[in-house]
PDB file of C-alpha atoms in Angstrom:
ATOM      1  CA  ALA A 274     184.125 -64.209  52.257  1.00 77.00           C
ATOM      2  CA  GLN A 275     184.035 -67.865  53.199  1.00 83.00           C
ATOM      3  CA  SER A 276     181.839 -70.406  51.454  1.00 89.00           C
ATOM      4  CA  VAL A 277     181.482 -74.161  51.123  1.00 94.00           C
ATOM      5  CA  THR A 278     180.208 -76.264  48.244  1.00 95.00           C
ATOM      6  CA  GLN A 279     179.270 -79.896  48.647  1.00 96.00           C
ATOM      7  CA  LEU A 280     179.379 -81.273  45.167  1.00 94.00           C
ATOM      8  CA  ASP A 281     176.892 -84.134  45.588  1.00 95.00           C
ATOM      9  CA  SER A 282     173.526 -83.920  47.305  1.00 94.00           C
ATOM     10  CA  HIS A 283     173.153 -87.733  47.321  1.00 96.00           C
ATOM     11  CA  VAL A 284     175.732 -90.537  47.220  1.00 98.00           C
ATOM     12  CA  SER A 285     174.962 -94.265  47.152  1.00 98.00           C
ATOM     13  CA  VAL A 286     177.551 -96.953  47.856  1.00 97.00           C
ATOM     14  CA  SER A 287     177.432-100.664  48.529  1.00 97.00           C
ATOM     15  CA  GLU A 288     178.391-101.928  51.963  1.00 97.00           C
ATOM     16  CA  GLY A 289     182.114-102.672  52.088  1.00 97.00           C
ATOM     17  CA  THR A 290     183.036-100.284  49.254  1.00 97.00           C
ATOM     18  CA  PRO A 291     184.850 -96.937  49.636  1.00 98.00           C
ATOM     19  CA  VAL A 292     183.077 -93.699  50.452  1.00 98.00           C
ATOM     20  CA  LEU A 293     183.990 -90.324  48.927  1.00 98.00           C
ATOM     21  CA  LEU A 294     182.048 -87.183  49.851  1.00 98.00           C
ATOM     22  CA  ARG A 295     183.320 -84.079  48.110  1.00 98.00           C
ATOM     23  CA  CYS A 296     183.689 -80.590  49.541  1.00 97.00           C
ATOM     24  CA  ASN A 297     185.249 -77.452  48.082  1.00 96.00           C
ATOM     25  CA  TYR A 298     185.737 -74.289  50.078  1.00 94.00           C
ATOM     26  CA  SER A 299     186.474 -70.649  49.475  1.00 91.00           C
ATOM     27  CA  SER A 300     188.350 -68.644  52.085  1.00 83.00           C
ATOM     28  CA  SER A 301     190.371 -65.453  52.099  1.00 75.00           C
ATOM     29  CA  TYR A 302     192.755 -66.878  54.706  1.00 76.00           C
ATOM     30  CA  SER A 303     193.809 -70.231  56.104  1.00 77.00           C
ATOM     31  CA  PRO A 304     190.532 -71.833  57.101  1.00 83.00           C
ATOM     32  CA  SER A 305     189.361 -74.198  59.794  1.00 89.00           C
ATOM     33  CA  LEU A 306     187.285 -76.948  58.217  1.00 93.00           C
ATOM     34  CA  PHE A 307     184.981 -79.511  59.752  1.00 95.00           C
ATOM     35  CA  TRP A 308     182.865 -82.505  58.812  1.00 97.00           C
ATOM     36  CA  TYR A 309     179.739 -83.262  60.822  1.00 97.00           C
ATOM     37  CA  VAL A 310     177.385 -86.223  60.554  1.00 97.00           C
ATOM     38  CA  GLN A 311     173.657 -86.192  61.245  1.00 95.00           C
ATOM     39  CA  HIS A 312     171.778 -89.460  61.604  1.00 94.00           C
ATOM     40  CA  PRO A 313     168.028 -89.381  60.990  1.00 89.00           C
ATOM     41  CA  ASN A 314     166.162 -87.273  63.536  1.00 85.00           C
ATOM     42  CA  LYS A 315     169.335 -86.653  65.512  1.00 88.00           C
ATOM     43  CA  GLY A 316     171.633 -83.728  66.221  1.00 90.00           C
ATOM     44  CA  LEU A 317     174.998 -83.053  64.601  1.00 94.00           C
ATOM     45  CA  GLN A 318     178.077 -84.970  65.658  1.00 94.00           C
ATOM     46  CA  LEU A 319     181.628 -83.846  64.879  1.00 94.00           C
ATOM     47  CA  LEU A 320     183.464 -86.341  62.657  1.00 96.00           C
ATOM     48  CA  LEU A 321     186.750 -84.514  62.261  1.00 94.00           C
ATOM     49  CA  LYS A 322     188.317 -81.066  61.972  1.00 92.00           C
ATOM     50  CA  TYR A 323     191.261 -79.400  60.243  1.00 91.00           C
ATOM     51  CA  THR A 324     192.877 -76.422  61.973  1.00 82.00           C
ATOM     52  CA  SER A 325     196.182 -75.922  60.068  1.00 76.00           C
ATOM     53  CA  ALA A 326     198.102 -78.836  61.551  1.00 74.00           C
ATOM     54  CA  ALA A 327     198.483 -82.087  59.561  1.00 83.00           C
ATOM     55  CA  THR A 328     196.751 -81.972  56.181  1.00 88.00           C
ATOM     56  CA  LEU A 329     195.445 -85.548  56.551  1.00 93.00           C
ATOM     57  CA  VAL A 330     192.948 -85.584  59.371  1.00 94.00           C
ATOM     58  CA  LYS A 331     191.623 -88.750  60.957  1.00 94.00           C
ATOM     59  CA  GLY A 332     188.218 -88.757  62.569  1.00 94.00           C
ATOM     60  CA  ILE A 333     185.845 -91.104  64.293  1.00 94.00           C
ATOM     61  CA  ASN A 334     184.397 -94.308  62.823  1.00 94.00           C
ATOM     62  CA  GLY A 335     187.213 -94.740  60.288  1.00 96.00           C
ATOM     63  CA  PHE A 336     186.613 -91.494  58.399  1.00 97.00           C
ATOM     64  CA  GLU A 337     189.393 -89.211  57.255  1.00 97.00           C
ATOM     65  CA  ALA A 338     189.756 -86.078  55.162  1.00 97.00           C
ATOM     66  CA  GLU A 339     192.621 -84.430  53.336  1.00 94.00           C
ATOM     67  CA  PHE A 340     193.084 -80.679  53.165  1.00 93.00           C
ATOM     68  CA  LYS A 341     194.372 -79.691  49.713  1.00 92.00           C
ATOM     69  CA  LYS A 342     195.064 -75.985  49.513  1.00 90.00           C
ATOM     70  CA  SER A 343     195.945 -76.038  45.807  1.00 91.00           C
ATOM     71  CA  GLU A 344     192.570 -77.590  44.996  1.00 93.00           C
ATOM     72  CA  THR A 345     190.633 -75.793  47.787  1.00 93.00           C
ATOM     73  CA  SER A 346     189.170 -79.162  48.718  1.00 95.00           C
ATOM     74  CA  PHE A 347     188.458 -81.087  51.902  1.00 96.00           C
ATOM     75  CA  HIS A 348     186.975 -84.382  50.741  1.00 97.00           C
ATOM     76  CA  LEU A 349     185.773 -86.980  53.244  1.00 98.00           C
ATOM     77  CA  THR A 350     186.680 -90.628  52.700  1.00 98.00           C
ATOM     78  CA  LYS A 351     186.272 -94.016  54.316  1.00 98.00           C
ATOM     79  CA  PRO A 352     187.820 -97.225  52.963  1.00 97.00           C
ATOM     80  CA  SER A 353     184.832 -99.476  53.621  1.00 97.00           C
ATOM     81  CA  ALA A 354     181.237 -98.345  54.124  1.00 97.00           C
ATOM     82  CA  HIS A 355     179.085 -99.795  56.872  1.00 96.00           C
ATOM     83  CA  MET A 356     175.310 -99.761  57.026  1.00 96.00           C
ATOM     84  CA  SER A 357     175.516 -97.525  60.094  1.00 96.00           C
ATOM     85  CA  ASP A 358     177.241 -94.826  57.972  1.00 97.00           C
ATOM     86  CA  ALA A 359     173.948 -94.001  56.263  1.00 97.00           C
ATOM     87  CA  ALA A 360     173.321 -90.396  57.292  1.00 97.00           C
ATOM     88  CA  GLU A 361     173.635 -86.809  56.125  1.00 96.00           C
ATOM     89  CA  TYR A 362     177.094 -85.246  56.133  1.00 97.00           C
ATOM     90  CA  PHE A 363     177.890 -81.548  56.343  1.00 97.00           C
ATOM     91  CA  CYS A 364     181.114 -79.795  55.392  1.00 97.00           C
ATOM     92  CA  VAL A 365     181.686 -76.590  57.358  1.00 95.00           C
ATOM     93  CA  VAL A 366     184.155 -73.702  57.172  1.00 92.00           C
ATOM     94  CA  SER A 367     184.732 -71.486  60.189  1.00 88.00           C
ATOM     95  CA  ALA A 368     185.241 -67.718  60.013  1.00 82.00           C
ATOM     96  CA  PHE A 369     186.156 -65.353  62.843  1.00 81.00           C
ATOM     97  CA  THR A 370     183.898 -62.301  62.654  1.00 79.00           C
ATOM     98  CA  SER A 371     182.259 -59.983  65.188  1.00 78.00           C
ATOM     99  CA  GLY A 372     184.029 -61.473  68.161  1.00 78.00           C
ATOM    100  CA  THR A 373     183.396 -65.148  67.583  1.00 77.00           C
ATOM    101  CA  TYR A 374     183.810 -68.027  65.167  1.00 80.00           C
ATOM    102  CA  LYS A 375     180.879 -68.457  62.826  1.00 86.00           C
ATOM    103  CA  TYR A 376     180.180 -71.575  60.829  1.00 91.00           C
ATOM    104  CA  ILE A 377     179.245 -71.592  57.154  1.00 92.00           C
ATOM    105  CA  PHE A 378     177.551 -74.865  56.285  1.00 94.00           C
ATOM    106  CA  GLY A 379     177.431 -76.716  53.016  1.00 94.00           C
ATOM    107  CA  THR A 380     174.023 -77.923  51.890  1.00 94.00           C
ATOM    108  CA  GLY A 381     174.755 -81.504  52.913  1.00 95.00           C
ATOM    109  CA  THR A 382     175.327 -84.882  51.251  1.00 96.00           C
ATOM    110  CA  ARG A 383     172.986 -87.728  52.030  1.00 96.00           C
ATOM    111  CA  LEU A 384     174.852 -91.042  52.057  1.00 97.00           C
ATOM    112  CA  LYS A 385     172.936 -94.204  51.305  1.00 97.00           C
ATOM    113  CA  VAL A 386     174.571 -97.570  51.967  1.00 97.00           C
ATOM    114  CA  LEU A 387     173.194-100.536  50.034  1.00 96.00           C
ATOM    115  CA  ALA A 388     173.299-104.056  51.447  1.00 93.00           C
TER     116      ALA A 388
ATOM    117  CA  ASN B 286     178.259 -83.553  81.338  1.00 71.00           C
ATOM    118  CA  ALA B 287     174.983 -83.162  79.481  1.00 80.00           C
ATOM    119  CA  GLY B 288     176.615 -80.929  76.837  1.00 93.00           C
ATOM    120  CA  VAL B 289     173.981 -78.809  75.065  1.00 95.00           C
ATOM    121  CA  THR B 290     170.354 -79.388  75.989  1.00 96.00           C
ATOM    122  CA  GLN B 291     167.258 -78.014  74.276  1.00 96.00           C
ATOM    123  CA  THR B 292     163.605 -77.882  75.249  1.00 96.00           C
ATOM    124  CA  PRO B 293     161.084 -78.715  74.006  1.00 96.00           C
ATOM    125  CA  LYS B 294     161.879 -81.566  71.592  1.00 95.00           C
ATOM    126  CA  PHE B 295     158.694 -81.070  69.575  1.00 96.00           C
ATOM    127  CA  GLN B 296     156.147 -78.283  69.329  1.00 96.00           C
ATOM    128  CA  VAL B 297     153.079 -77.568  67.228  1.00 97.00           C
ATOM    129  CA  LEU B 298     151.902 -73.962  67.019  1.00 96.00           C
ATOM    130  CA  LYS B 299     149.113 -72.163  65.260  1.00 97.00           C
ATOM    131  CA  THR B 300     149.922 -69.145  63.112  1.00 97.00           C
ATOM    132  CA  GLY B 301     150.274 -66.075  65.315  1.00 97.00           C
ATOM    133  CA  GLN B 302     151.111 -67.927  68.531  1.00 97.00           C
ATOM    134  CA  SER B 303     154.323 -67.218  70.381  1.00 96.00           C
ATOM    135  CA  MET B 304     156.815 -69.515  72.033  1.00 96.00           C
ATOM    136  CA  THR B 305     160.325 -69.634  73.459  1.00 97.00           C
ATOM    137  CA  LEU B 306     162.889 -72.308  72.707  1.00 98.00           C
ATOM    138  CA  GLN B 307     165.289 -72.930  75.552  1.00 97.00           C
ATOM    139  CA  CYS B 308     168.961 -73.886  75.296  1.00 97.00           C
ATOM    140  CA  ALA B 309     171.534 -74.546  78.009  1.00 97.00           C
ATOM    141  CA  GLN B 310     175.160 -75.688  77.961  1.00 97.00           C
ATOM    142  CA  ASP B 311     177.343 -76.966  80.787  1.00 95.00           C
ATOM    143  CA  MET B 312     180.741 -76.689  79.056  1.00 93.00           C
ATOM    144  CA  ASN B 313     181.460 -73.129  80.250  1.00 92.00           C
ATOM    145  CA  HIS B 314     181.568 -71.925  76.645  1.00 93.00           C
ATOM    146  CA  ASN B 315     181.526 -68.227  75.865  1.00 92.00           C
ATOM    147  CA  SER B 316     179.690 -68.342  72.544  1.00 92.00           C
ATOM    148  CA  MET B 317     176.236 -69.703  71.762  1.00 95.00           C
ATOM    149  CA  TYR B 318     174.288 -69.947  68.497  1.00 96.00           C
ATOM    150  CA  TRP B 319     170.822 -70.642  67.132  1.00 98.00           C
ATOM    151  CA  TYR B 320     170.371 -72.280  63.734  1.00 97.00           C
ATOM    152  CA  ARG B 321     167.475 -73.485  61.671  1.00 97.00           C
ATOM    153  CA  GLN B 322     167.670 -76.484  59.364  1.00 95.00           C
ATOM    154  CA  ASP B 323     165.491 -76.792  56.284  1.00 93.00           C
ATOM    155  CA  PRO B 324     165.681 -79.544  53.661  1.00 85.00           C
ATOM    156  CA  GLY B 325     168.402 -78.985  51.077  1.00 81.00           C
ATOM    157  CA  MET B 326     169.709 -75.832  52.747  1.00 82.00           C
ATOM    158  CA  GLY B 327     172.094 -77.007  55.440  1.00 87.00           C
ATOM    159  CA  LEU B 328     171.993 -75.046  58.691  1.00 93.00           C
ATOM    160  CA  ARG B 329     171.521 -71.295  58.652  1.00 95.00           C
ATOM    161  CA  LEU B 330     172.484 -69.020  61.511  1.00 95.00           C
ATOM    162  CA  ILE B 331     169.605 -67.099  63.086  1.00 97.00           C
ATOM    163  CA  TYR B 332     171.288 -65.304  65.990  1.00 96.00           C
ATOM    164  CA  TYR B 333     174.423 -65.731  68.009  1.00 95.00           C
ATOM    165  CA  SER B 334     175.929 -64.536  71.250  1.00 93.00           C
ATOM    166  CA  ALA B 335     179.699 -64.150  71.164  1.00 89.00           C
ATOM    167  CA  SER B 336     179.838 -63.768  74.938  1.00 88.00           C
ATOM    168  CA  GLU B 337     177.543 -63.197  77.893  1.00 90.00           C
ATOM    169  CA  GLY B 338     175.758 -59.889  77.495  1.00 89.00           C
ATOM    170  CA  THR B 339     176.026 -59.662  73.691  1.00 92.00           C
ATOM    171  CA  THR B 340     173.782 -60.873  70.884  1.00 95.00           C
ATOM    172  CA  ASP B 341     173.961 -60.350  67.122  1.00 94.00           C
ATOM    173  CA  LYS B 342     171.930 -61.180  64.048  1.00 94.00           C
ATOM    174  CA  GLY B 343     172.947 -64.012  61.798  1.00 93.00           C
ATOM    175  CA  GLU B 344     171.861 -64.844  58.279  1.00 91.00           C
ATOM    176  CA  VAL B 345     168.090 -65.248  58.869  1.00 96.00           C
ATOM    177  CA  PRO B 346     167.023 -63.219  61.951  1.00 97.00           C
ATOM    178  CA  ASN B 347     163.627 -61.926  60.794  1.00 96.00           C
ATOM    179  CA  GLY B 348     160.746 -63.077  63.007  1.00 96.00           C
ATOM    180  CA  TYR B 349     162.984 -64.087  65.916  1.00 97.00           C
ATOM    181  CA  ASN B 350     164.411 -62.587  69.075  1.00 97.00           C
ATOM    182  CA  VAL B 351     166.981 -63.946  71.492  1.00 97.00           C
ATOM    183  CA  SER B 352     168.063 -63.523  75.089  1.00 97.00           C
ATOM    184  CA  ARG B 353     171.397 -64.516  76.591  1.00 96.00           C
ATOM    185  CA  LEU B 354     170.124 -65.059  80.093  1.00 90.00           C
ATOM    186  CA  ASN B 355     173.512 -65.916  81.580  1.00 94.00           C
ATOM    187  CA  LYS B 356     176.635 -67.738  80.429  1.00 95.00           C
ATOM    188  CA  ARG B 357     174.812 -71.083  80.331  1.00 96.00           C
ATOM    189  CA  GLU B 358     171.486 -70.186  78.741  1.00 97.00           C
ATOM    190  CA  PHE B 359     170.454 -68.744  75.381  1.00 98.00           C
ATOM    191  CA  SER B 360     166.778 -68.623  74.405  1.00 97.00           C
ATOM    192  CA  LEU B 361     165.089 -68.061  71.043  1.00 98.00           C
ATOM    193  CA  ARG B 362     161.643 -66.463  70.877  1.00 97.00           C
ATOM    194  CA  LEU B 363     159.086 -66.486  68.102  1.00 96.00           C
ATOM    195  CA  GLU B 364     156.732 -63.597  68.818  1.00 93.00           C
ATOM    196  CA  SER B 365     154.145 -64.399  66.132  1.00 96.00           C
ATOM    197  CA  ALA B 366     154.775 -67.748  64.496  1.00 96.00           C
ATOM    198  CA  ALA B 367     154.349 -68.162  60.737  1.00 97.00           C
ATOM    199  CA  PRO B 368     154.218 -71.350  58.632  1.00 96.00           C
ATOM    200  CA  SER B 369     157.575 -70.338  57.095  1.00 96.00           C
ATOM    201  CA  GLN B 370     159.107 -70.891  60.530  1.00 97.00           C
ATOM    202  CA  THR B 371     158.330 -74.601  60.403  1.00 97.00           C
ATOM    203  CA  SER B 372     161.789 -76.069  60.759  1.00 97.00           C
ATOM    204  CA  VAL B 373     164.203 -77.901  63.008  1.00 96.00           C
ATOM    205  CA  TYR B 374     166.045 -75.574  65.373  1.00 97.00           C
ATOM    206  CA  PHE B 375     169.494 -76.310  66.745  1.00 97.00           C
ATOM    207  CA  CYS B 376     171.384 -74.592  69.486  1.00 97.00           C
ATOM    208  CA  ALA B 377     175.182 -74.812  69.662  1.00 96.00           C
ATOM    209  CA  SER B 378     178.001 -73.533  71.826  1.00 95.00           C
ATOM    210  CA  SER B 379     181.741 -73.065  71.442  1.00 92.00           C
ATOM    211  CA  GLU B 380     184.821 -71.429  72.806  1.00 84.00           C
ATOM    212  CA  ILE B 381     186.354 -68.434  71.029  1.00 76.00           C
ATOM    213  CA  ARG B 382     190.012 -69.344  71.286  1.00 72.00           C
ATOM    214  CA  THR B 383     191.795 -70.243  68.061  1.00 69.00           C
ATOM    215  CA  GLY B 384     191.878 -74.008  67.776  1.00 70.00           C
ATOM    216  CA  GLN B 385     189.019 -74.364  70.250  1.00 69.00           C
ATOM    217  CA  GLU B 386     186.234 -73.075  68.050  1.00 81.00           C
ATOM    218  CA  THR B 387     184.497 -76.415  67.525  1.00 89.00           C
ATOM    219  CA  GLN B 388     180.758 -75.997  67.951  1.00 92.00           C
ATOM    220  CA  TYR B 389     178.798 -78.578  69.940  1.00 93.00           C
ATOM    221  CA  PHE B 390     175.159 -79.030  69.036  1.00 95.00           C
ATOM    222  CA  GLY B 391     172.034 -79.838  70.966  1.00 95.00           C
ATOM    223  CA  PRO B 392     169.555 -82.514  69.851  1.00 94.00           C
ATOM    224  CA  GLY B 393     167.226 -80.036  68.148  1.00 95.00           C
ATOM    225  CA  THR B 394     163.641 -78.811  68.444  1.00 96.00           C
ATOM    226  CA  ARG B 395     161.161 -79.758  65.724  1.00 95.00           C
ATOM    227  CA  LEU B 396     158.632 -76.980  65.227  1.00 97.00           C
ATOM    228  CA  LEU B 397     155.508 -77.198  63.105  1.00 97.00           C
ATOM    229  CA  VAL B 398     153.495 -74.031  62.522  1.00 97.00           C
ATOM    230  CA  LEU B 399     150.003 -74.609  61.155  1.00 96.00           C
TER     231      LEU B 399
END
């Protein structure tokens, strides 16, 4: 069975410093992995996805994530945080069952960016 | 393209009332999904429709019903609302081809049950 663990429920960084949001997954086969961002009172926006191509995935707004099979991790990083990055971030693993792809969500990491 | 649209945006119900949440997508996707989002729990799948004419239960289906009206529309019905159903509801759609399974989400419906 697939599962996702987001290791931090809250992360605070200062503006201009690096961001690291941690995600570990469990999957019985090669997974598809996603990061979504949710700004306050908004829907979910896709940041990036890994689907068994390059292990380093670049997304929107300067974010990237590295798929590490040996560590079963898919951590999200950004070199320099901006105030507009303050949001909740969800790590997701996709599983094909019952005729479609179902998402399993992590519990989310709320990123706070300090001025 | 509007993507995935949901109505209404906000709703307040009294315990025992019924309502239907509407969802439509204009991306010609086969699969559609309903989720609920509660603080600290991520999104949990309520029901999904792999393709037009099929629906299946997800992780938390109790108290809900769904209808896949056509390829574009997928509605979620609360027959007798309970305070435990206070939540934010998201609809999503996707393709079912490998590599194309990214789900696209609507803006959400905030529901308060008193």
